[in-house]
């Protein structure tokens, strides 16, 4: 995410884990609460009725909103207006973690340790035991 205000971010930029938790909470709402939410997002009541029958109804509604370039701020405002505070808190917890966490430091590639050329020298040959120079005396 960019350094700008998170409310101006597009919905499709929400991290998948946040969106998954949000849709899980929303899919657990009672029928009337969920329908109020979907009716605010979708302009056609036929779409609302079709979405209600889907297994992942909130995911479908959010995909529709994302395709219209919905923003995180609009979602937060809607959730507060409808008093869907648990779902709002999922988004706010992500937002607060974005503000509190500083960007990770840029990792600089470490240089490999210097190579000693002696590593490439062949191993020394074993020394032959010294030969003794015994003189043989003639007798």
PDB file of C-alpha atoms in Angstrom:
ATOM      1  CA  UNK A   1       0.000   0.000   0.000  1.00  0.00           C
ATOM      2  CA  UNK A   2       1.124   3.501  -0.613  1.00  0.00           C
ATOM      3  CA  UNK A   3       1.873   6.040   2.063  1.00  0.00           C
ATOM      4  CA  UNK A   4      -1.346   7.962   1.377  1.00  0.00           C
ATOM      5  CA  UNK A   5      -4.496   7.827   3.508  1.00  0.00           C
ATOM      6  CA  UNK A   6      -5.894   4.307   3.445  1.00  0.00           C
ATOM      7  CA  UNK A   7      -9.441   5.630   3.038  1.00  0.00           C
ATOM      8  CA  UNK A   8      -8.536   6.666  -0.506  1.00  0.00           C
ATOM      9  CA  UNK A   9      -7.258   3.209  -1.455  1.00  0.00           C
ATOM     10  CA  UNK A  10      -9.319   1.150  -3.867  1.00  0.00           C
ATOM     11  CA  UNK A  11     -11.139  -1.836  -2.392  1.00  0.00           C
ATOM     12  CA  UNK A  12      -9.282  -4.226  -4.670  1.00  0.00           C
ATOM     13  CA  UNK A  13      -6.057  -3.175  -2.940  1.00  0.00           C
ATOM     14  CA  UNK A  14      -7.167  -4.647   0.386  1.00  0.00           C
ATOM     15  CA  UNK A  15      -4.935  -7.573   1.337  1.00  0.00           C
ATOM     16  CA  UNK A  16      -6.570 -10.951   0.651  1.00  0.00           C
ATOM     17  CA  UNK A  17      -6.433 -11.946   4.331  1.00  0.00           C
ATOM     18  CA  UNK A  18      -8.350  -8.801   5.324  1.00  0.00           C
ATOM     19  CA  UNK A  19     -10.933  -9.298   2.587  1.00  0.00           C
ATOM     20  CA  UNK A  20     -11.361 -12.945   3.549  1.00  0.00           C
ATOM     21  CA  UNK A  21     -11.972 -12.060   7.214  1.00  0.00           C
ATOM     22  CA  UNK A  22     -14.317  -9.227   6.222  1.00  0.00           C
ATOM     23  CA  UNK A  23     -16.422 -11.466   3.980  1.00  0.00           C
ATOM     24  CA  UNK A  24     -16.479 -14.175   6.653  1.00  0.00           C
ATOM     25  CA  UNK A  25     -17.882 -11.706   9.200  1.00  0.00           C
ATOM     26  CA  UNK A  26     -20.363 -10.264   6.708  1.00  0.00           C
ATOM     27  CA  UNK A  27     -21.601 -13.684   5.546  1.00  0.00           C
ATOM     28  CA  UNK A  28     -22.367 -14.456   9.193  1.00  0.00           C
ATOM     29  CA  UNK A  29     -24.787 -11.538   9.525  1.00  0.00           C
ATOM     30  CA  UNK A  30     -28.515 -12.069   9.879  1.00  0.00           C
ATOM     31  CA  UNK A  31     -30.511 -11.912   6.656  1.00  0.00           C
ATOM     32  CA  UNK A  32     -31.966  -8.410   7.190  1.00  0.00           C
ATOM     33  CA  UNK A  33     -28.611  -6.879   8.184  1.00  0.00           C
ATOM     34  CA  UNK A  34     -26.837  -8.393   5.212  1.00  0.00           C
ATOM     35  CA  UNK A  35     -29.630  -7.335   2.838  1.00  0.00           C
ATOM     36  CA  UNK A  36     -29.398  -3.719   4.059  1.00  0.00           C
ATOM     37  CA  UNK A  37     -25.667  -3.795   3.291  1.00  0.00           C
ATOM     38  CA  UNK A  38     -26.074  -5.393  -0.143  1.00  0.00           C
ATOM     39  CA  UNK A  39     -28.902  -2.986  -1.046  1.00  0.00           C
ATOM     40  CA  UNK A  40     -26.582  -0.044  -0.391  1.00  0.00           C
ATOM     41  CA  UNK A  41     -23.844  -1.495  -2.587  1.00  0.00           C
ATOM     42  CA  UNK A  42     -25.885  -2.926  -5.446  1.00  0.00           C
ATOM     43  CA  UNK A  43     -28.197  -0.651  -7.380  1.00  0.00           C
ATOM     44  CA  UNK A  44     -30.561  -3.373  -8.589  1.00  0.00           C
ATOM     45  CA  UNK A  45     -32.699  -5.377  -6.150  1.00  0.00           C
ATOM     46  CA  UNK A  46     -32.588  -8.308  -8.542  1.00  0.00           C
ATOM     47  CA  UNK A  47     -28.821  -8.400  -8.049  1.00  0.00           C
ATOM     48  CA  UNK A  48     -29.355  -8.327  -4.274  1.00  0.00           C
ATOM     49  CA  UNK A  49     -31.708 -11.324  -4.477  1.00  0.00           C
ATOM     50  CA  UNK A  50     -29.299 -13.203  -6.739  1.00  0.00           C
ATOM     51  CA  UNK A  51     -26.398 -12.446  -4.404  1.00  0.00           C
ATOM     52  CA  UNK A  52     -28.351 -13.752  -1.392  1.00  0.00           C
ATOM     53  CA  UNK A  53     -28.471 -17.181  -2.990  1.00  0.00           C
ATOM     54  CA  UNK A  54     -24.748 -17.423  -3.565  1.00  0.00           C
ATOM     55  CA  UNK A  55     -22.554 -19.453  -1.263  1.00  0.00           C
ATOM     56  CA  UNK A  56     -20.104 -16.553  -0.856  1.00  0.00           C
ATOM     57  CA  UNK A  57     -22.619 -13.747  -1.116  1.00  0.00           C
ATOM     58  CA  UNK A  58     -20.479 -10.958   0.346  1.00  0.00           C
ATOM     59  CA  UNK A  59     -17.546 -11.858  -1.878  1.00  0.00           C
ATOM     60  CA  UNK A  60     -19.762 -11.474  -4.948  1.00  0.00           C
ATOM     61  CA  UNK A  61     -21.126  -8.115  -3.733  1.00  0.00           C
ATOM     62  CA  UNK A  62     -17.631  -6.833  -2.986  1.00  0.00           C
ATOM     63  CA  UNK A  63     -16.402  -7.920  -6.425  1.00  0.00           C
ATOM     64  CA  UNK A  64     -19.191  -5.864  -7.970  1.00  0.00           C
ATOM     65  CA  UNK A  65     -18.176  -2.851  -5.896  1.00  0.00           C
ATOM     66  CA  UNK A  66     -14.479  -3.321  -6.659  1.00  0.00           C
ATOM     67  CA  UNK A  67     -15.219  -3.372 -10.384  1.00  0.00           C
ATOM     68  CA  UNK A  68     -16.817   0.064  -9.948  1.00  0.00           C
ATOM     69  CA  UNK A  69     -13.603   1.304  -8.251  1.00  0.00           C
ATOM     70  CA  UNK A  70     -15.075   1.507  -4.756  1.00  0.00           C
ATOM     71  CA  UNK A  71     -12.811   2.909  -2.073  1.00  0.00           C
ATOM     72  CA  UNK A  72     -11.994   1.762   1.450  1.00  0.00           C
ATOM     73  CA  UNK A  73     -13.330   5.035   2.898  1.00  0.00           C
ATOM     74  CA  UNK A  74     -16.716   4.464   1.250  1.00  0.00           C
ATOM     75  CA  UNK A  75     -16.860   0.978   2.749  1.00  0.00           C
ATOM     76  CA  UNK A  76     -15.971   2.270   6.224  1.00  0.00           C
ATOM     77  CA  UNK A  77     -18.592   5.018   6.004  1.00  0.00           C
ATOM     78  CA  UNK A  78     -21.267   2.521   4.937  1.00  0.00           C
ATOM     79  CA  UNK A  79     -20.398   0.070   7.704  1.00  0.00           C
ATOM     80  CA  UNK A  80     -20.598   2.832  10.320  1.00  0.00           C
ATOM     81  CA  UNK A  81     -23.891   4.142   8.969  1.00  0.00           C
ATOM     82  CA  UNK A  82     -25.379   0.626   9.118  1.00  0.00           C
ATOM     83  CA  UNK A  83     -23.803   0.006  12.549  1.00  0.00           C
ATOM     84  CA  UNK A  84     -21.921  -3.069  11.265  1.00  0.00           C
ATOM     85  CA  UNK A  85     -19.117  -2.371  13.675  1.00  0.00           C
ATOM     86  CA  UNK A  86     -17.522  -5.803  13.795  1.00  0.00           C
ATOM     87  CA  UNK A  87     -17.005  -5.800  10.033  1.00  0.00           C
ATOM     88  CA  UNK A  88     -15.771  -2.201  10.225  1.00  0.00           C
ATOM     89  CA  UNK A  89     -13.256  -3.212  12.880  1.00  0.00           C
ATOM     90  CA  UNK A  90     -11.753  -5.826  10.545  1.00  0.00           C
ATOM     91  CA  UNK A  91     -10.892  -3.042   8.108  1.00  0.00           C
ATOM     92  CA  UNK A  92      -9.823  -0.623  10.852  1.00  0.00           C
ATOM     93  CA  UNK A  93      -7.472  -3.153  12.416  1.00  0.00           C
ATOM     94  CA  UNK A  94      -5.748  -3.524   9.054  1.00  0.00           C
ATOM     95  CA  UNK A  95      -5.652   0.242   8.656  1.00  0.00           C
ATOM     96  CA  UNK A  96      -4.131   0.781  12.097  1.00  0.00           C
ATOM     97  CA  UNK A  97      -1.516  -1.886  11.433  1.00  0.00           C
ATOM     98  CA  UNK A  98      -0.638  -0.067   8.219  1.00  0.00           C
ATOM     99  CA  UNK A  99      -0.174   3.228  10.068  1.00  0.00           C
ATOM    100  CA  UNK A 100       1.760   1.796  12.997  1.00  0.00           C
ATOM    101  CA  UNK A 101       4.119  -0.328  10.993  1.00  0.00           C
ATOM    102  CA  UNK A 102       6.965   1.438   9.396  1.00  0.00           C
ATOM    103  CA  UNK A 103       8.002   0.284   5.978  1.00  0.00           C
ATOM    104  CA  UNK A 104      10.391  -2.618   6.157  1.00  0.00           C
ATOM    105  CA  UNK A 105      14.015  -1.696   5.704  1.00  0.00           C
ATOM    106  CA  UNK A 106      15.354  -2.232   2.258  1.00  0.00           C
ATOM    107  CA  UNK A 107      17.525  -5.289   2.329  1.00  0.00           C
ATOM    108  CA  UNK A 108      20.826  -4.699   0.684  1.00  0.00           C
ATOM    109  CA  UNK A 109      22.443  -7.713  -0.826  1.00  0.00           C
ATOM    110  CA  UNK A 110      25.411  -8.766   1.188  1.00  0.00           C
ATOM    111  CA  UNK A 111      28.625  -9.302  -0.626  1.00  0.00           C
ATOM    112  CA  UNK A 112      30.134 -12.735  -0.488  1.00  0.00           C
ATOM    113  CA  UNK A 113      33.251 -13.053   1.609  1.00  0.00           C
ATOM    114  CA  UNK A 114      36.434 -12.414  -0.314  1.00  0.00           C
ATOM    115  CA  UNK A 115      37.772 -15.481  -2.028  1.00  0.00           C
ATOM    116  CA  UNK A 116      41.267 -16.515  -1.189  1.00  0.00           C
ATOM    117  CA  UNK A 117      43.087 -17.719  -4.232  1.00  0.00           C
ATOM    118  CA  UNK A 118      44.881 -20.258  -2.091  1.00  0.00           C
ATOM    119  CA  UNK A 119      41.578 -22.141  -1.995  1.00  0.00           C
ATOM    120  CA  UNK A 120      42.183 -23.047  -5.597  1.00  0.00           C
ATOM    121  CA  UNK A 121      45.781 -24.204  -5.215  1.00  0.00           C
ATOM    122  CA  UNK A 122      46.249 -27.934  -5.459  1.00  0.00           C
ATOM    123  CA  UNK A 123      46.965 -29.602  -2.143  1.00  0.00           C
ATOM    124  CA  UNK A 124      50.642 -29.965  -1.390  1.00  0.00           C
ATOM    125  CA  UNK A 125      52.172 -33.267  -2.379  1.00  0.00           C
ATOM    126  CA  UNK A 126      53.256 -35.410   0.518  1.00  0.00           C
ATOM    127  CA  UNK A 127      56.966 -35.298   1.003  1.00  0.00           C
ATOM    128  CA  UNK A 128      58.806 -38.502   0.490  1.00  0.00           C
ATOM    129  CA  UNK A 129      60.782 -39.601   3.526  1.00  0.00           C
ATOM    130  CA  UNK A 130      64.398 -38.611   3.158  1.00  0.00           C
ATOM    131  CA  UNK A 131      66.532 -41.367   1.764  1.00  0.00           C
ATOM    132  CA  UNK A 132      69.491 -42.234   3.864  1.00  0.00           C
ATOM    133  CA  UNK A 133      72.822 -42.242   2.187  1.00  0.00           C
ATOM    134  CA  UNK A 134      74.376 -45.210   3.792  1.00  0.00           C
ATOM    135  CA  UNK A 135      77.719 -45.967   2.462  1.00  0.00           C
ATOM    136  CA  UNK A 136      78.571 -49.435   2.023  1.00  0.00           C
ATOM    137  CA  UNK A 137      82.106 -50.039   3.068  1.00  0.00           C
ATOM    138  CA  UNK A 138      84.048 -52.480   1.209  1.00  0.00           C
ATOM    139  CA  UNK A 139      85.992 -54.662   3.283  1.00  0.00           C
TER     140      UNK A 139
END
